[in-house]
PDB file of C-alpha atoms in Angstrom:
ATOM      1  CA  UNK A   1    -147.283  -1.345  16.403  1.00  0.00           C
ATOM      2  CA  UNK A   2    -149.549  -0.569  19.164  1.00  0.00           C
ATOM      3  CA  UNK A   3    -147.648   1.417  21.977  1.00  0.00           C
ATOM      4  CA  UNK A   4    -149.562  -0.247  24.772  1.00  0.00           C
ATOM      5  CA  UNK A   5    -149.745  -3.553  24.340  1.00  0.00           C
ATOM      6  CA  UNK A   6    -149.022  -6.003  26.643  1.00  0.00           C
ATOM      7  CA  UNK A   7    -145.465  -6.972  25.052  1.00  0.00           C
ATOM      8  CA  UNK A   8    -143.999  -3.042  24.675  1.00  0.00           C
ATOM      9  CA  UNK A   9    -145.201  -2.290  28.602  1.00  0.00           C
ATOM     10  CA  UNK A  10    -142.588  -5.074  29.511  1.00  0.00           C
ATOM     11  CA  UNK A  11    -139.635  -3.987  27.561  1.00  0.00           C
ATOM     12  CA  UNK A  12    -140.928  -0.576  29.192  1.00  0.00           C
ATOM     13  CA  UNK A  13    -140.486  -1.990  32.561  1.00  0.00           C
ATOM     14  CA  UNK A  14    -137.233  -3.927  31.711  1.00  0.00           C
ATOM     15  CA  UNK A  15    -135.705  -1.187  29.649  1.00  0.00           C
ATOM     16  CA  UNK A  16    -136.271   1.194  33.025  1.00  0.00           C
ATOM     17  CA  UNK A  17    -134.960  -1.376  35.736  1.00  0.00           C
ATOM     18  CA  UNK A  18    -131.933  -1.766  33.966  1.00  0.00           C
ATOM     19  CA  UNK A  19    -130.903   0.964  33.336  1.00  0.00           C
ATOM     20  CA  UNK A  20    -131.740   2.585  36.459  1.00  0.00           C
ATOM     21  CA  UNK A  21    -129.626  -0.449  37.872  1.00  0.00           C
ATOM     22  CA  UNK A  22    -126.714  -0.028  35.426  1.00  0.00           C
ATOM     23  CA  UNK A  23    -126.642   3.369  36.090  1.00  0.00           C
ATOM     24  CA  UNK A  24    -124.588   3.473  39.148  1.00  0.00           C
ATOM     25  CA  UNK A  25    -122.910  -0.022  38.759  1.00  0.00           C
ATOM     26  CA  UNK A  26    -119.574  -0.282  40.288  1.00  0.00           C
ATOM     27  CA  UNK A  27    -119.721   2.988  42.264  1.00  0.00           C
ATOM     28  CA  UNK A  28    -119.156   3.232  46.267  1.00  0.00           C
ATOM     29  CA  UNK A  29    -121.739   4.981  47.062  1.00  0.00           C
ATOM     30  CA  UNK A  30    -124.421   4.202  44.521  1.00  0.00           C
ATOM     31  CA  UNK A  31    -127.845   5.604  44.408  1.00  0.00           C
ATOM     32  CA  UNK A  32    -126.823   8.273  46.237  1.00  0.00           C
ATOM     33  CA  UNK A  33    -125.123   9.790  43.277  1.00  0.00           C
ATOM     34  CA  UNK A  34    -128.615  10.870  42.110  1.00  0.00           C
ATOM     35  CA  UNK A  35    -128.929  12.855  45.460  1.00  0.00           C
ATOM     36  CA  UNK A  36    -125.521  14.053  45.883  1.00  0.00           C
ATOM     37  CA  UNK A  37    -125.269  15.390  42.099  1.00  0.00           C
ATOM     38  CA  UNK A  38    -127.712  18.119  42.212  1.00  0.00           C
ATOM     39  CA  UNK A  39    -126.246  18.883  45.885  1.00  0.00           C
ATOM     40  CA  UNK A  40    -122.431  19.240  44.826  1.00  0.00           C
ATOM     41  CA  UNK A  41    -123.714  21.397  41.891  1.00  0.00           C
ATOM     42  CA  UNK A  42    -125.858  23.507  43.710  1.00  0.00           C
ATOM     43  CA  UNK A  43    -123.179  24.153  45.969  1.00  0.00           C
ATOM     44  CA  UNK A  44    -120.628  25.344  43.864  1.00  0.00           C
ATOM     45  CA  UNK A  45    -123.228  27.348  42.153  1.00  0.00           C
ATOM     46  CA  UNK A  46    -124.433  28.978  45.926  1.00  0.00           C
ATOM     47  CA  UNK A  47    -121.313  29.687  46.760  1.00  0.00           C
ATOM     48  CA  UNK A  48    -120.115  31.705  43.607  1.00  0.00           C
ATOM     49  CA  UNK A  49    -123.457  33.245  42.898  1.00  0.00           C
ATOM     50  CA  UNK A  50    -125.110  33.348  46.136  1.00  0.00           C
ATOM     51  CA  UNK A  51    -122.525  34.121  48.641  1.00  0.00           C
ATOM     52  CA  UNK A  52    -119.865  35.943  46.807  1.00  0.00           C
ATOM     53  CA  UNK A  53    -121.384  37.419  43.737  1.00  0.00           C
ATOM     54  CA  UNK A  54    -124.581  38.314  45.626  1.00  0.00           C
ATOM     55  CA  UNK A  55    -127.302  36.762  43.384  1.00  0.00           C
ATOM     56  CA  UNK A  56    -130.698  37.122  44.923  1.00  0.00           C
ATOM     57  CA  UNK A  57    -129.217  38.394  48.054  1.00  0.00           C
ATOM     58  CA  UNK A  58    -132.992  40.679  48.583  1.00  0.00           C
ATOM     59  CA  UNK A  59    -135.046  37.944  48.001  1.00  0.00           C
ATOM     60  CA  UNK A  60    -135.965  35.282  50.587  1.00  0.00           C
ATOM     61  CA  UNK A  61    -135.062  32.053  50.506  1.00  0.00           C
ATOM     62  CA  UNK A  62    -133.230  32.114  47.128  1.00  0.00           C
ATOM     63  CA  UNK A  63    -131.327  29.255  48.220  1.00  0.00           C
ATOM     64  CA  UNK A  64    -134.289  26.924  47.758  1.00  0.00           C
ATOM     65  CA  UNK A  65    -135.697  28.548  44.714  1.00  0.00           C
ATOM     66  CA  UNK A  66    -131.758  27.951  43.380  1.00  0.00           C
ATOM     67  CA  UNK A  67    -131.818  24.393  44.066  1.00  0.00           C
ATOM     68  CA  UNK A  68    -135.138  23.614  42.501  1.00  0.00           C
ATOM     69  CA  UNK A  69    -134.480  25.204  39.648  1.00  0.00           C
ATOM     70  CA  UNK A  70    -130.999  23.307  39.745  1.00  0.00           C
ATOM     71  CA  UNK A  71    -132.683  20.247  39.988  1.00  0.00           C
ATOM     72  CA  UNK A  72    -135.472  21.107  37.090  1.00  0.00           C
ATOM     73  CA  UNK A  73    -132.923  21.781  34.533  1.00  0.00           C
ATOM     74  CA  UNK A  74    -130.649  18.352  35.353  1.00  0.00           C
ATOM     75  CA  UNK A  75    -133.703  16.533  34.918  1.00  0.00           C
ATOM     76  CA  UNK A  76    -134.449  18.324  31.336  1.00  0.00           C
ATOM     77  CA  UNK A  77    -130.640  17.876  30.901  1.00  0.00           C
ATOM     78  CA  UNK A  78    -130.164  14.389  31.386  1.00  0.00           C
ATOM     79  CA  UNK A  79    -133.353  12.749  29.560  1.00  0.00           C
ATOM     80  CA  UNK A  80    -132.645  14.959  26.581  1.00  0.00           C
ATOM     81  CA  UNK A  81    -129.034  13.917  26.295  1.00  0.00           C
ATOM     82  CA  UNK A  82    -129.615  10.527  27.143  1.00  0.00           C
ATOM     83  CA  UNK A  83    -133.040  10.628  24.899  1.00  0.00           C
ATOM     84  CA  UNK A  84    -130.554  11.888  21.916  1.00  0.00           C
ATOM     85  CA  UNK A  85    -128.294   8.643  22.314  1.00  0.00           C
ATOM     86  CA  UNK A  86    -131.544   6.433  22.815  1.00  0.00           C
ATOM     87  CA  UNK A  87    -131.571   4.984  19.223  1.00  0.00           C
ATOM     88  CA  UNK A  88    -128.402   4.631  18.613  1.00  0.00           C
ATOM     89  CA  UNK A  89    -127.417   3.234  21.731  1.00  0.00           C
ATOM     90  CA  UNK A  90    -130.317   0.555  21.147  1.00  0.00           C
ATOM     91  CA  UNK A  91    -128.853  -0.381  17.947  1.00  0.00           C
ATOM     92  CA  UNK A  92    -128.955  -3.967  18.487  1.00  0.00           C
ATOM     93  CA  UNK A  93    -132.025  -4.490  20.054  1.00  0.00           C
ATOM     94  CA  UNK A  94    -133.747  -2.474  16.935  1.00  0.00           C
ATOM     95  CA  UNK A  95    -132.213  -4.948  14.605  1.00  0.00           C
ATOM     96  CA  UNK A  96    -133.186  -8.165  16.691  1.00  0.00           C
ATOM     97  CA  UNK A  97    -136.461  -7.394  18.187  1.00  0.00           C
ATOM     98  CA  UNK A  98    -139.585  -5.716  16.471  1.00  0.00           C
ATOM     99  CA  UNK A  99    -141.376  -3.067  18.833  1.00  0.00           C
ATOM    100  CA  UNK A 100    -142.777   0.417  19.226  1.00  0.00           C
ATOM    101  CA  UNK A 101    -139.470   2.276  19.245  1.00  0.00           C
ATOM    102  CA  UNK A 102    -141.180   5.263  21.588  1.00  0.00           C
ATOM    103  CA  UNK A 103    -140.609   2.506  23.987  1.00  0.00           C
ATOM    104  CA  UNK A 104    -136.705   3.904  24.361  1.00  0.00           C
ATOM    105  CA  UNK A 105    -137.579   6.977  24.391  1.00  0.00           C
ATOM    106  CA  UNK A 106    -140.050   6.465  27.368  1.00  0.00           C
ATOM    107  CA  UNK A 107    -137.461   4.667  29.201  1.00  0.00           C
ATOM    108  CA  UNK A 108    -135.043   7.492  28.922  1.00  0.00           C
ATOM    109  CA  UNK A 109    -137.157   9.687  30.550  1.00  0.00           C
ATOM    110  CA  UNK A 110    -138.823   7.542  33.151  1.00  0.00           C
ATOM    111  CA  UNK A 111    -135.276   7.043  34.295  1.00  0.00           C
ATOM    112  CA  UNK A 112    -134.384  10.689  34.652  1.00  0.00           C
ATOM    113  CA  UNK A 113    -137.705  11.091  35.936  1.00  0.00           C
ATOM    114  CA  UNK A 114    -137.524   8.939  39.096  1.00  0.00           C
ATOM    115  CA  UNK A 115    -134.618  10.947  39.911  1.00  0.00           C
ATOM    116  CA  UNK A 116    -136.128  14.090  39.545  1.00  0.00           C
ATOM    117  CA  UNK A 117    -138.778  12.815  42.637  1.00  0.00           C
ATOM    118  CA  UNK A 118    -135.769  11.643  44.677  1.00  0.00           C
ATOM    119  CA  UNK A 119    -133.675  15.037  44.248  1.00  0.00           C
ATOM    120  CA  UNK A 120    -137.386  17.113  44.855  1.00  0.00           C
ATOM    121  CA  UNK A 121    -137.897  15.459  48.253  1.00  0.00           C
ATOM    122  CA  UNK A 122    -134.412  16.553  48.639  1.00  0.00           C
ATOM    123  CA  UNK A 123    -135.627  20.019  47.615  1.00  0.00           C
ATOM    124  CA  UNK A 124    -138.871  19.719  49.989  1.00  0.00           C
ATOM    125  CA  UNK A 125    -136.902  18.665  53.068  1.00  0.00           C
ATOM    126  CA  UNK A 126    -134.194  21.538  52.764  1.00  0.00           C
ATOM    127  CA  UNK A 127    -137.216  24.246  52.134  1.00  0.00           C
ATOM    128  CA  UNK A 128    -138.938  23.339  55.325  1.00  0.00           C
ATOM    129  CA  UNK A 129    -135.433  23.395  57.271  1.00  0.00           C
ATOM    130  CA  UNK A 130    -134.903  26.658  55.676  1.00  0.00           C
ATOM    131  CA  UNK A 131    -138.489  28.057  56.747  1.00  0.00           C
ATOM    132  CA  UNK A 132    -140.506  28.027  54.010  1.00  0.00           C
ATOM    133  CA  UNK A 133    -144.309  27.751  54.998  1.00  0.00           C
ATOM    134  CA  UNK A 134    -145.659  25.672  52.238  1.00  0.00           C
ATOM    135  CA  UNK A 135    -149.443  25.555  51.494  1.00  0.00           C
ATOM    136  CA  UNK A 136    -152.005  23.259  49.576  1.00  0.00           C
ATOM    137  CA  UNK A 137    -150.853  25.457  46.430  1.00  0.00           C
ATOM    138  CA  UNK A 138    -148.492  22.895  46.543  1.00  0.00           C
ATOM    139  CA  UNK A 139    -150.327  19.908  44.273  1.00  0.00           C
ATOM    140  CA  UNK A 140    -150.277  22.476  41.668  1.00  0.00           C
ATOM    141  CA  UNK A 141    -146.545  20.825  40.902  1.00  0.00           C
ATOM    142  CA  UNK A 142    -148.511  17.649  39.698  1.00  0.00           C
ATOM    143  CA  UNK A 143    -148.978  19.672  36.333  1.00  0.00           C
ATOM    144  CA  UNK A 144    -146.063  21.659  36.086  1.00  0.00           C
ATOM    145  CA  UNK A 145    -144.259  18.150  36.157  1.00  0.00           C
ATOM    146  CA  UNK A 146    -146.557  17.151  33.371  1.00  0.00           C
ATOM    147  CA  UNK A 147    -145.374  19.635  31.480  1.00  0.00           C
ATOM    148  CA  UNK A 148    -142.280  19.590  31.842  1.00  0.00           C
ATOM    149  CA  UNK A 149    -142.319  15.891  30.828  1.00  0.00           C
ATOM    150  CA  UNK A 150    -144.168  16.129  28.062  1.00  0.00           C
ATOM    151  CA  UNK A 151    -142.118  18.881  26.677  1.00  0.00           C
ATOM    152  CA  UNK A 152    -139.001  16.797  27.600  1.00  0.00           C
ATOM    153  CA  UNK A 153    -140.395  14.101  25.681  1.00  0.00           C
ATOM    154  CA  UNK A 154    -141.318  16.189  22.805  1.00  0.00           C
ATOM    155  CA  UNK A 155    -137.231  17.035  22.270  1.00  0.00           C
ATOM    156  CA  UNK A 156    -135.993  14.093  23.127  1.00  0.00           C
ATOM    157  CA  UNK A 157    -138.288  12.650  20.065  1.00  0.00           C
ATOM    158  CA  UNK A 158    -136.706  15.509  17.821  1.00  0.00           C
ATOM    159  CA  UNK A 159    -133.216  15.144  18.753  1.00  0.00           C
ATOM    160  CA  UNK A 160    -133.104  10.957  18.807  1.00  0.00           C
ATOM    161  CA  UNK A 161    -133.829  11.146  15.103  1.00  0.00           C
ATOM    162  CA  UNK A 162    -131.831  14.053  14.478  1.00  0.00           C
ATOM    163  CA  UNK A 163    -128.988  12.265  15.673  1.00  0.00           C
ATOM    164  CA  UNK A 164    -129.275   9.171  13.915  1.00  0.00           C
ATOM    165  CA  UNK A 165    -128.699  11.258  10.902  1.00  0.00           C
ATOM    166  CA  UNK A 166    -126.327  13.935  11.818  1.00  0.00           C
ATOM    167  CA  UNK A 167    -123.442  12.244  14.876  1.00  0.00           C
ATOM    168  CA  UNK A 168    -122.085  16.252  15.053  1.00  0.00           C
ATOM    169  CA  UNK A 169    -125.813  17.030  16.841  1.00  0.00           C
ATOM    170  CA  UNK A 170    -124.101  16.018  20.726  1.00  0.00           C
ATOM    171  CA  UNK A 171    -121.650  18.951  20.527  1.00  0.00           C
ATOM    172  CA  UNK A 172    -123.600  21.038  18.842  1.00  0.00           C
ATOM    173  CA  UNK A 173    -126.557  20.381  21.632  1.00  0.00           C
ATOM    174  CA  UNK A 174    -124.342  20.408  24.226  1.00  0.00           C
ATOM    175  CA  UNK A 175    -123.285  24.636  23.419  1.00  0.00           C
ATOM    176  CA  UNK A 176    -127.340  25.225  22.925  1.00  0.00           C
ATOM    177  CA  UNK A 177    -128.295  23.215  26.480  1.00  0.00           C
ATOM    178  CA  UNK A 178    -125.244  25.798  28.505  1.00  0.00           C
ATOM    179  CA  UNK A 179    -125.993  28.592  26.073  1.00  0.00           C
ATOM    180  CA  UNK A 180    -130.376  28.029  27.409  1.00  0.00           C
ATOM    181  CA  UNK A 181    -129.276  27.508  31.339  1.00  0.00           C
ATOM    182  CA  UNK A 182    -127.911  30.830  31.681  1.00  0.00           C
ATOM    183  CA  UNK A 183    -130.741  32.347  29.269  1.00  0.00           C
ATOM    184  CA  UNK A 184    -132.876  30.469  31.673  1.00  0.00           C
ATOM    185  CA  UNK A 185    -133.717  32.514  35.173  1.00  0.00           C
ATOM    186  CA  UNK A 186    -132.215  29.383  37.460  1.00  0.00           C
ATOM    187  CA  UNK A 187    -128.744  30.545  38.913  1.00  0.00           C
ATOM    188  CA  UNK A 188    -129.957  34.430  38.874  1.00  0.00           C
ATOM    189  CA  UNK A 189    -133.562  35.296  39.996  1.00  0.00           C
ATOM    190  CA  UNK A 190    -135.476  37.262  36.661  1.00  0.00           C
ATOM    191  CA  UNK A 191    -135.978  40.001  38.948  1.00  0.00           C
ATOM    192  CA  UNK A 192    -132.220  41.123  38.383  1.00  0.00           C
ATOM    193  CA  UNK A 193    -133.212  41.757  34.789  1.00  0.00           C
ATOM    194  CA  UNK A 194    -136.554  42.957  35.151  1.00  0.00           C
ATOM    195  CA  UNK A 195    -135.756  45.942  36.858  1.00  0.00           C
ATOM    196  CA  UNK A 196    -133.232  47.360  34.590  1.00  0.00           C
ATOM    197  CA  UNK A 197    -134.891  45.425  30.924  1.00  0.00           C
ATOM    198  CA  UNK A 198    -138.367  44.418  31.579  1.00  0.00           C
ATOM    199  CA  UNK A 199    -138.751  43.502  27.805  1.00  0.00           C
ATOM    200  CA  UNK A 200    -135.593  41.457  27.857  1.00  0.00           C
ATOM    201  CA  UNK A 201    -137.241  39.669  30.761  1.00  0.00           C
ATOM    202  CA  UNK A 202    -140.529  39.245  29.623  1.00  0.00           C
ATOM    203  CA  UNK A 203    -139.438  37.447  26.536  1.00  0.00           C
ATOM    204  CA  UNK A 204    -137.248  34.989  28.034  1.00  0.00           C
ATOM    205  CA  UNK A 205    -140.218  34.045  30.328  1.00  0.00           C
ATOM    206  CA  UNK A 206    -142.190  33.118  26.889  1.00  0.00           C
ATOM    207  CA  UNK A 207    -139.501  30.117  27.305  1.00  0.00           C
ATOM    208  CA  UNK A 208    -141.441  27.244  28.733  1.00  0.00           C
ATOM    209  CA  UNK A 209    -138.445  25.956  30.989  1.00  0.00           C
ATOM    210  CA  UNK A 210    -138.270  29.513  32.625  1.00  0.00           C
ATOM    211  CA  UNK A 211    -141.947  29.557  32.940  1.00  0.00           C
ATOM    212  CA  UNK A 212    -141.799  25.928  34.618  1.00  0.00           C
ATOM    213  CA  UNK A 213    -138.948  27.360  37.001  1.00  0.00           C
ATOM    214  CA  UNK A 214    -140.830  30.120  38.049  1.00  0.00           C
ATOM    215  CA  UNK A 215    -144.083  28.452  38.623  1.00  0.00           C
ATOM    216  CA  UNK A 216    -142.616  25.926  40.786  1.00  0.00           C
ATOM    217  CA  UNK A 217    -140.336  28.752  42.706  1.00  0.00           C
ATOM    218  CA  UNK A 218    -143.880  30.255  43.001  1.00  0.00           C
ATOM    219  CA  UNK A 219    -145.726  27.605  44.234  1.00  0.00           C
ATOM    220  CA  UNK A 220    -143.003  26.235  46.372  1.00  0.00           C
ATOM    221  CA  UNK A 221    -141.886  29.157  47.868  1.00  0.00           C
ATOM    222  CA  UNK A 222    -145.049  31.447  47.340  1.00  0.00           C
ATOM    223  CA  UNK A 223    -142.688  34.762  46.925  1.00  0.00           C
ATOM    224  CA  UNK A 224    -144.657  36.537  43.830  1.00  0.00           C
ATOM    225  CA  UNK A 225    -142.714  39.509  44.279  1.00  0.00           C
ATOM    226  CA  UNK A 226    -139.237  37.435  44.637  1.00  0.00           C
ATOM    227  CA  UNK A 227    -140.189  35.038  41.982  1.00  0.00           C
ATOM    228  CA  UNK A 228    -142.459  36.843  39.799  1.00  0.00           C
ATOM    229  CA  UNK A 229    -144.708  33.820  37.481  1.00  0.00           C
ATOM    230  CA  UNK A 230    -144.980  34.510  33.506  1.00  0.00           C
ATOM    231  CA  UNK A 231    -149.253  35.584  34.294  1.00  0.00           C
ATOM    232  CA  UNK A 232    -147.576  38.525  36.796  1.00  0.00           C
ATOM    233  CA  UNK A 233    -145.201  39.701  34.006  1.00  0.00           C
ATOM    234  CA  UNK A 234    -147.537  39.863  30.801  1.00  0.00           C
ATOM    235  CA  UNK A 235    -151.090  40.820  30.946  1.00  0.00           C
ATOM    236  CA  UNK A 236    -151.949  39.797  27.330  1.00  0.00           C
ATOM    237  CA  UNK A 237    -154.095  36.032  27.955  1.00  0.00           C
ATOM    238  CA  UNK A 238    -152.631  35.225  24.086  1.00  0.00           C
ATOM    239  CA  UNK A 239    -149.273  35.513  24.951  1.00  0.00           C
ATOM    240  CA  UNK A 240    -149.404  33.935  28.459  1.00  0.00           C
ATOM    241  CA  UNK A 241    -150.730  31.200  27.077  1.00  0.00           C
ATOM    242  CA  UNK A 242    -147.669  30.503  24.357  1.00  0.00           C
ATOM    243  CA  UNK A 243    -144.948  28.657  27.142  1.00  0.00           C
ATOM    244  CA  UNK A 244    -148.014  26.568  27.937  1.00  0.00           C
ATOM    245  CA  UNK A 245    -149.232  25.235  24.600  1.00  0.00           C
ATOM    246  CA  UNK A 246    -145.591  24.642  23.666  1.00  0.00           C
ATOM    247  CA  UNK A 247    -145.167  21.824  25.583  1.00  0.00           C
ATOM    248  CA  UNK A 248    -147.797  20.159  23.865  1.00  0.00           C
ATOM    249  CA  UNK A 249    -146.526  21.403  20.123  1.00  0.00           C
ATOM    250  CA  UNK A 250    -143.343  20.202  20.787  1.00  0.00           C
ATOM    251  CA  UNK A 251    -144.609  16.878  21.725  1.00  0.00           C
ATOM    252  CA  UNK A 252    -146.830  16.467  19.076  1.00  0.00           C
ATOM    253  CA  UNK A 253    -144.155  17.334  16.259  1.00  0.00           C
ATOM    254  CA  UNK A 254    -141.126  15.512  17.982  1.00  0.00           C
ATOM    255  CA  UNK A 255    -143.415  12.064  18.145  1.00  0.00           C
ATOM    256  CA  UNK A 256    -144.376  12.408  14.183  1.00  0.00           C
ATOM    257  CA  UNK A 257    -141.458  13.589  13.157  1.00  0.00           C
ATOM    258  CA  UNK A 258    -140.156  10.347  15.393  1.00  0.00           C
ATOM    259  CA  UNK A 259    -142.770   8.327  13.824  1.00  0.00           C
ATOM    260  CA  UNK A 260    -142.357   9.184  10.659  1.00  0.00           C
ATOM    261  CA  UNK A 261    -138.346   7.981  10.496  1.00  0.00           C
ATOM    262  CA  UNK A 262    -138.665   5.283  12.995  1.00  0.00           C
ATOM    263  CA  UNK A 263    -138.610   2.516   9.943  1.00  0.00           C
ATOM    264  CA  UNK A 264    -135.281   3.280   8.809  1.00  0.00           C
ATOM    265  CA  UNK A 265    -133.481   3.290  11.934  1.00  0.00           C
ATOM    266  CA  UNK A 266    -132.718   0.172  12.151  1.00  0.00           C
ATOM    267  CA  UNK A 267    -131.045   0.151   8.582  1.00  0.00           C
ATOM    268  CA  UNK A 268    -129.895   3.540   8.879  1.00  0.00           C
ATOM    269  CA  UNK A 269    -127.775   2.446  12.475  1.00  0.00           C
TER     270      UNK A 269
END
């Protein structure tokens, strides 16, 4: 069935107003929760890290690059957990209505993407109270968040049909996603491991979320030395260009694999 027809953009649009509405149903505050979530979070991880354990206490405004990269990895977080429970969550609707099943998987992530732009304003508005001078280097985000979407998307394909098949995938995804934040540079700047294992380093920046991270500390912040970018670490063009291409591989696999087992889900459920 044809993704973009007329009929699949409206369950689109329905699918992402409710559950952007549901999501917060019945709290006090709300909406807010999508502000205050990434805040409470980055607090507790400030004050262990930052303030008591020392964590990027040389490098300016680490506070900032700590938050964004906070608020990166909850939006990767969220949409891939939520993208993992898409199908089988939908059950019903597979069974009673005939449509491009993508469609959930869209959904999922436009949801966890509008609050990715609400907690980066967030981000935006404490960097300029913390003084960082930001330039017109800035719009290169616009692609970063591309790819960081489409790679999002590109798991979130892979592990809806994984788990349609195999229930034991949410714990078992749950130890890889905390095992990959701390093998990610967010709550420790890569710095602290270049100096002592450059190698160590360099590889873990082949990863495309630490590559994301950085580029967006980079751009945001525009501390090369502080926040060194994947292009400063390796010289080789080949390998700089693997966390980039991934994205797209991932994608491209994830949506055929996807594709490929979307008939049976219904039956399957």
């Amino acid at each position: 069935m044809n993704f973009f027809s007329r009929r699949n953009q409206i369950l689109l649009k329905e699918l992402i107003k409710t559950d952007f509405k549901l999501r917060y149903q019945g709290s006090v505050i709300g909406y807010l929760w999508s502000i205050l979530k990434p805040l409470l979070l980055f607090l507790i991880l400030y004050l262990v890290f930052v303030r008591f354990m020392r964590f990027g206490e040389a490098i300016p405004h680490f506070a900032v690059a700590l938050l964004l990269g906070i608020t990166i990895w909850n939006f990767f977080s969220e949409a891939t957990n939520m993208g993992m429970l898409s199908i089988v969550s939908r059950g019903d609707l597979l069974r009673k209505v005939n449509f491009s099943k993508p469609v959930l998987i869209f959904s999922v992530v436009a949801n966890a993407f509008i609050n990715l732009m609400i907690s980066l304003v967030v981000v935006i508005i404490f960097a300029l109270i913390n003084g960082v001078q930001m330039s017109w280097t800035v719009i290169f985000a616009v692609p970063l968040l591309l790819e960081l979407v489409i790679f999002t998307m590109g798991i979130a394909f892979i592990l809806s049909t994984l788990f349609v098949y195999f229930r034991d995938l949410g714990p078992i995804w749950e130890v890889v996603m905390q095992a990959a934040f701390y093998g990610t540079p967010i709550i420790y700047p890569v710095t602290q491991i270049s100096t002592s294992h450059l190698e160590i380093a360099k590889i873990l920046m082949l990863n495309p979320m630490a590559q994301i991270v950085q580029d967006m500390r980079y751009i945001l912040t525009f501390s090369n030395n502080a926040n060194p970018t994947l292009w400063q670490m390796w010289h080789n063009p080949f390998v700089i260009i693997v966390p980039y291409i991934l994205p797209i591989l991932v994608f491209g696999l994830g949506l055929w694999i996807f594709t490929k087992n979307s008939k049976k889900f219904a039956e399957v459920i």
